[in-house]
Coordinates of C-alpha atoms in Angstrom, one line a residue:
M1 CA 84.2 -35.9 -112.6
V2 CA 86.9 -38.3 -113.9
R3 CA 87.6 -36.1 -116.9
R4 CA 87.9 -33.0 -114.6
T5 CA 90.3 -34.9 -112.4
R6 CA 92.5 -35.8 -115.4
L7 CA 92.5 -32.2 -116.5
I8 CA 93.6 -31.0 -113.1
S9 CA 96.3 -33.6 -113.0
R10 CA 97.5 -32.6 -116.4
A11 CA 97.6 -28.9 -115.5
T12 CA 99.5 -29.7 -112.3
A13 CA 102.1 -31.8 -114.2
V14 CA 102.6 -29.0 -116.9
A15 CA 102.9 -26.4 -114.1
T16 CA 105.5 -28.5 -112.3
T17 CA 107.5 -28.9 -115.5
L18 CA 107.4 -25.1 -116.2
L19 CA 108.4 -24.3 -112.6
L20 CA 111.5 -26.5 -112.9
T21 CA 112.5 -25.1 -116.3
T22 CA 111.7 -21.4 -116.5
G23 CA 112.8 -20.0 -113.2
P24 CA 112.7 -16.3 -112.2
V25 CA 113.4 -13.4 -114.5
P26 CA 117.1 -12.7 -114.4
A27 CA 118.5 -9.4 -113.1
A28 CA 118.8 -6.7 -115.6
G29 CA 122.6 -6.9 -115.7
A30 CA 125.7 -5.2 -114.4
A31 CA 124.3 -1.7 -113.9
T32 CA 126.6 0.6 -112.1
P33 CA 125.3 1.4 -108.6
G34 CA 124.7 5.0 -107.6
P35 CA 125.8 6.5 -104.3
A36 CA 124.9 4.8 -101.0
N37 CA 121.4 5.6 -99.8
P38 CA 121.3 6.8 -96.1
T39 CA 117.5 6.2 -95.9
A40 CA 118.0 2.6 -96.9
K41 CA 120.9 2.3 -94.5
R42 CA 118.6 3.5 -91.7
L43 CA 115.8 1.1 -92.6
N44 CA 118.3 -1.8 -93.0
A45 CA 119.4 -1.2 -89.4
Y46 CA 115.8 -0.8 -88.1
W47 CA 114.3 -3.9 -89.6
T48 CA 116.2 -6.5 -87.6
P49 CA 115.3 -10.2 -87.9
A50 CA 113.3 -10.0 -84.7
R51 CA 111.3 -7.0 -85.9
M52 CA 110.6 -8.6 -89.3
A53 CA 109.5 -11.9 -87.7
A54 CA 107.1 -10.0 -85.3
A55 CA 105.4 -8.0 -88.1
L56 CA 101.7 -8.6 -88.4
P57 CA 99.6 -8.7 -91.6
A58 CA 98.2 -5.4 -92.8
P59 CA 94.9 -4.7 -91.0
T60 CA 91.7 -4.8 -93.1
A61 CA 88.2 -3.6 -92.4
P62 CA 85.7 -6.2 -91.1
T63 CA 83.9 -8.1 -93.9
A64 CA 80.8 -6.2 -94.8
P65 CA 77.4 -7.9 -94.2
T66 CA 76.4 -10.1 -97.1
A67 CA 72.9 -10.2 -98.4
P68 CA 71.1 -13.6 -98.5
S69 CA 72.0 -15.5 -101.6
T70 CA 69.3 -16.6 -104.1
A71 CA 69.2 -20.0 -105.6
A72 CA 70.7 -18.6 -108.8
A73 CA 73.6 -16.8 -107.1
A74 CA 77.2 -18.0 -107.4
P75 CA 78.5 -20.3 -104.6
A76 CA 79.4 -18.7 -101.3
D77 CA 83.0 -17.6 -100.7
G78 CA 85.2 -20.6 -100.0
P79 CA 85.9 -24.1 -101.4
R80 CA 83.1 -25.8 -103.3
P81 CA 82.0 -29.3 -102.2
G82 CA 84.5 -31.8 -103.6
E83 CA 86.7 -29.1 -105.0
F84 CA 90.4 -30.0 -105.4
I85 CA 92.6 -27.6 -103.4
P86 CA 96.2 -27.6 -104.7
P87 CA 98.7 -27.8 -101.8
S88 CA 101.3 -25.1 -101.1
R89 CA 104.9 -25.5 -100.0
S90 CA 107.3 -23.4 -98.1
F91 CA 110.5 -22.4 -100.0
D92 CA 113.2 -19.7 -100.0
G93 CA 111.4 -17.5 -102.6
I94 CA 112.6 -15.9 -105.8
P95 CA 114.4 -12.5 -106.1
P96 CA 111.6 -10.5 -107.8
V97 CA 109.0 -11.4 -105.0
G98 CA 109.3 -10.2 -101.5
T99 CA 107.5 -8.3 -98.7
F100 CA 106.9 -4.8 -97.6
F101 CA 107.6 -3.9 -93.9
W102 CA 106.3 -0.8 -92.2
T103 CA 105.1 0.5 -88.8
D104 CA 101.5 1.6 -88.4
A105 CA 100.4 4.7 -86.5
G106 CA 100.7 2.8 -83.2
G107 CA 104.2 1.6 -83.9
T108 CA 103.2 -2.0 -84.7
G109 CA 105.2 -3.7 -87.4
R110 CA 103.1 -4.6 -90.5
T111 CA 103.8 -6.7 -93.6
C112 CA 102.3 -7.5 -97.0
S113 CA 103.6 -9.4 -100.0
A114 CA 104.6 -7.8 -103.3
S115 CA 106.5 -8.3 -106.6
V116 CA 108.9 -6.3 -108.7
V117 CA 107.4 -5.4 -112.1
H118 CA 109.4 -4.3 -115.1
S119 CA 109.5 -0.5 -115.4
P120 CA 111.6 2.1 -117.3
D121 CA 113.3 3.3 -114.2
H122 CA 113.8 -0.2 -112.7
D123 CA 112.1 0.8 -109.4
L124 CA 108.5 -0.4 -109.3
V125 CA 106.7 -2.8 -106.9
L126 CA 103.2 -4.2 -107.3
S127 CA 101.0 -5.0 -104.3
A128 CA 97.4 -4.8 -103.0
G129 CA 95.7 -1.5 -102.6
H130 CA 94.6 -2.3 -99.1
C131 CA 98.3 -2.8 -98.2
L132 CA 99.5 0.5 -99.6
K133 CA 96.6 3.0 -99.2
G134 CA 97.5 4.0 -95.6
Y135 CA 100.9 5.3 -96.6
S136 CA 101.4 8.8 -97.9
G137 CA 105.1 8.4 -98.6
T138 CA 105.9 11.5 -96.6
A139 CA 106.3 10.0 -93.1
P140 CA 109.7 8.4 -92.7
E141 CA 108.8 7.3 -89.2
R142 CA 106.6 4.7 -90.8
N143 CA 109.7 2.8 -91.9
L144 CA 108.2 1.6 -95.2
G145 CA 110.6 -0.5 -97.3
F146 CA 110.5 -3.5 -99.6
V147 CA 112.7 -6.6 -98.9
P148 CA 113.1 -8.8 -102.0
Q149 CA 113.2 -12.6 -101.4
Y150 CA 112.9 -12.2 -97.6
H151 CA 113.3 -15.5 -95.8
D152 CA 114.5 -16.7 -92.4
G153 CA 115.2 -13.2 -91.1
L154 CA 117.5 -12.5 -94.1
K155 CA 117.5 -9.5 -96.5
P156 CA 119.6 -11.0 -99.4
F157 CA 119.5 -7.8 -101.4
G158 CA 119.0 -5.3 -98.6
I159 CA 116.0 -3.1 -98.3
F160 CA 114.5 -0.6 -100.8
P161 CA 112.8 2.5 -99.3
V162 CA 109.6 3.8 -100.9
R163 CA 110.0 7.2 -102.4
N164 CA 108.2 10.2 -100.9
N165 CA 104.9 10.5 -102.7
G166 CA 105.7 7.3 -104.5
V167 CA 102.6 5.2 -103.6
Y168 CA 100.0 4.8 -106.4
V169 CA 96.5 3.4 -105.5
P170 CA 93.4 4.0 -107.7
Q171 CA 91.3 7.0 -106.7
E172 CA 88.3 4.6 -107.0
Y173 CA 89.8 2.5 -104.2
Y174 CA 90.3 5.5 -101.9
D175 CA 86.7 6.6 -102.6
G176 CA 85.1 3.2 -102.4
G177 CA 87.2 1.6 -99.7
E178 CA 88.0 -2.1 -99.2
H179 CA 84.5 -3.2 -100.0
A180 CA 82.8 -0.9 -102.5
G181 CA 86.2 -0.4 -104.2
A182 CA 87.2 -4.1 -104.2
A183 CA 87.6 -4.2 -108.0
Y184 CA 90.4 -1.6 -107.7
D185 CA 92.4 -3.3 -104.9
F186 CA 95.9 -3.0 -106.4
G187 CA 98.7 -0.5 -106.2
F188 CA 102.3 0.4 -107.1
A189 CA 105.1 1.8 -105.0
V190 CA 108.1 3.6 -106.5
T191 CA 111.3 2.7 -104.6
E192 CA 114.6 4.3 -103.9
P193 CA 118.0 2.4 -104.3
N194 CA 119.1 0.1 -101.5
Q195 CA 121.9 1.0 -99.0
D196 CA 124.5 0.1 -101.7
G197 CA 123.0 2.4 -104.3
E198 CA 121.5 -0.4 -106.4
R199 CA 118.2 0.1 -108.2
L200 CA 115.6 -2.6 -107.4
E201 CA 115.2 -4.2 -110.8
D202 CA 119.0 -4.1 -111.4
A203 CA 119.5 -6.1 -108.3
V204 CA 116.8 -8.7 -108.5
G205 CA 115.2 -8.7 -111.9
A206 CA 111.4 -8.3 -112.5
V207 CA 108.2 -9.9 -113.7
R208 CA 106.2 -8.5 -116.6
L209 CA 102.8 -6.9 -116.0
L210 CA 100.1 -8.3 -118.2
T211 CA 96.7 -6.6 -118.5
G212 CA 93.5 -7.5 -120.4
T213 CA 94.3 -11.2 -120.6
G214 CA 90.9 -12.4 -119.3
W215 CA 90.0 -14.7 -116.4
F216 CA 91.3 -18.1 -117.2
H217 CA 95.0 -18.9 -116.8
T218 CA 96.9 -22.1 -116.3
P219 CA 99.4 -22.9 -115.0
V220 CA 99.5 -20.1 -112.3
R221 CA 102.3 -19.9 -109.7
M222 CA 101.1 -18.0 -106.7
I223 CA 103.6 -16.8 -104.0
G224 CA 102.8 -15.1 -100.7
Y225 CA 104.3 -14.4 -97.3
P226 CA 102.1 -15.5 -94.4
G227 CA 102.5 -13.1 -91.5
G228 CA 105.1 -14.3 -89.0
A229 CA 106.2 -17.2 -91.2
P230 CA 110.0 -17.5 -91.8
K231 CA 109.5 -18.3 -95.5
P232 CA 107.1 -17.6 -98.4
L233 CA 104.6 -20.2 -99.8
E234 CA 104.2 -21.1 -103.4
C235 CA 101.4 -23.0 -105.1
L236 CA 100.6 -24.2 -108.6
S237 CA 97.0 -23.8 -109.7
W238 CA 94.7 -22.0 -112.2
T239 CA 92.4 -19.0 -112.2
T240 CA 88.7 -18.8 -113.1
R241 CA 86.1 -16.1 -113.3
W242 CA 84.2 -15.1 -110.1
A243 CA 81.3 -12.7 -110.2
S244 CA 80.7 -11.5 -106.7
D245 CA 77.3 -12.3 -105.1
D246 CA 78.1 -9.9 -102.3
P247 CA 76.5 -6.4 -103.0
A248 CA 78.9 -4.9 -100.5
D249 CA 81.9 -6.1 -102.5
P250 CA 80.7 -5.7 -106.2
G251 CA 82.7 -6.7 -109.2
T252 CA 84.1 -9.6 -111.2
F253 CA 87.4 -11.2 -110.0
E254 CA 89.9 -13.9 -110.7
R255 CA 89.5 -16.8 -108.4
I256 CA 92.2 -19.3 -107.5
A257 CA 92.3 -22.4 -105.2
C258 CA 95.6 -22.8 -103.2
D259 CA 95.9 -24.1 -99.6
G260 CA 97.5 -22.1 -96.8
F261 CA 97.3 -18.5 -98.1
V262 CA 96.5 -16.6 -94.8
G263 CA 97.0 -13.0 -93.7
G264 CA 100.2 -11.4 -94.9
T265 CA 100.0 -13.1 -98.3
S266 CA 97.9 -10.1 -99.6
G267 CA 99.6 -8.5 -102.5
G268 CA 101.4 -11.7 -103.5
P269 CA 101.6 -12.3 -107.2
M270 CA 99.8 -14.7 -109.5
L271 CA 102.4 -15.6 -112.1
V272 CA 102.3 -17.2 -115.5
P273 CA 105.3 -18.5 -117.5
W274 CA 106.6 -15.8 -119.8
A275 CA 109.6 -15.5 -122.2
G276 CA 112.7 -15.4 -119.9
G277 CA 110.8 -16.0 -116.7
W278 CA 107.4 -14.9 -115.4
A279 CA 104.6 -12.4 -115.9
V280 CA 102.0 -11.3 -113.3
I281 CA 98.2 -11.5 -114.1
G282 CA 96.8 -10.8 -110.7
I283 CA 97.6 -10.3 -107.0
I284 CA 95.9 -11.6 -103.8
G285 CA 93.3 -8.9 -103.0
G286 CA 90.0 -7.6 -104.3
Y287 CA 87.0 -9.6 -103.2
H288 CA 86.9 -9.7 -99.4
T289 CA 90.5 -8.3 -99.6
G290 CA 91.7 -11.6 -101.1
G291 CA 89.3 -14.1 -99.5
N292 CA 87.9 -15.3 -96.2
T293 CA 89.5 -18.7 -96.2
P294 CA 93.1 -20.0 -96.6
Q295 CA 92.1 -22.2 -99.5
I296 CA 90.5 -19.6 -101.9
S297 CA 92.1 -16.4 -103.0
Y298 CA 91.0 -13.6 -105.4
S299 CA 92.4 -10.8 -107.5
A300 CA 91.0 -7.7 -108.9
S301 CA 90.9 -7.9 -112.7
F302 CA 94.0 -6.4 -114.4
G303 CA 92.6 -4.2 -117.1
S304 CA 92.7 -0.6 -118.3
A305 CA 92.6 0.8 -114.8
T306 CA 95.7 -1.2 -113.8
R307 CA 97.5 -0.2 -116.9
G308 CA 96.6 3.5 -116.3
L309 CA 97.9 3.3 -112.8
Y310 CA 101.1 1.7 -114.0
D311 CA 101.5 4.6 -116.5
A312 CA 101.0 7.2 -113.8
A313 CA 103.6 5.5 -111.5
T314 CA 106.2 5.2 -114.3
T315 CA 105.7 8.8 -115.6
G316 CA 105.8 10.5 -112.2
A317 CA 102.2 11.8 -112.3
P318 CA 100.8 13.0 -109.0
P319 CA 99.4 10.1 -107.0
A320 CA 95.8 9.9 -106.0
G321 CA 94.8 10.1 -102.3
P322 CA 91.9 10.1 -99.9
A323 CA 89.2 12.8 -100.5
S324 CA 89.8 15.8 -98.3

């Protein structure tokens, strides 16, 4: 136990040093903005500080019944006895990480966390599948837009609308749903320029998408926006492998311990240091749509399915959708 404590302390110290020295990925440079975007202008006026503060986390389906665990099964969802839970802290955020805002069918404001990933057209956002699956991209009354580095009611870079038919969620997630499809709980959204005609990545920079890197990563910087909170949270921790013991939510996931990650943080990135800034190796989602407790979060594994979805989103392939 002493050795494990020393390893945890060492990982935390390394993570803190990297946090202070690497910083976010810089913006792409002085790209010339295009024409002003009237859709972004409308959304910028709609999402007032009051509306953003009142937005609720994306709704999720109730947790499916769990079969009784056997003696050989993995520990139940949640902190293990004596497990160290790294603390989180509130801060002003970083430019490539922000939050989606939209209105549901009943007119209630909703929110989920997300991050900008590098793409050829500088317009791509990564989030959880359960955040994006309800949006077809063809209903402007839903008011879906991405606000980078949202904090304290501010939109430092404006708002970036999601393009019509620009939401990409795996077909397996549409078919399986939030439980049977938990291993595919990720998605991308293609954005339009903001009200000043700036492309997203040109304005705020981006993180790199990594796939096929396995389960174990340290240090990991996790960022998420709790619903109703004025600022995002960040936490320094590490990921491990979690094989689900819940037959209703099958799959193998990345597991991370960080305190305070409640509803609204879904879709928030799990970042590792990378040349020039950060890379993303997971997002809050997957097993039990990210976890049942504020201390333990999960991510669907980023592998060939994630890379294939990224390729579809960046080449303009027709997005998947619910079975008719």
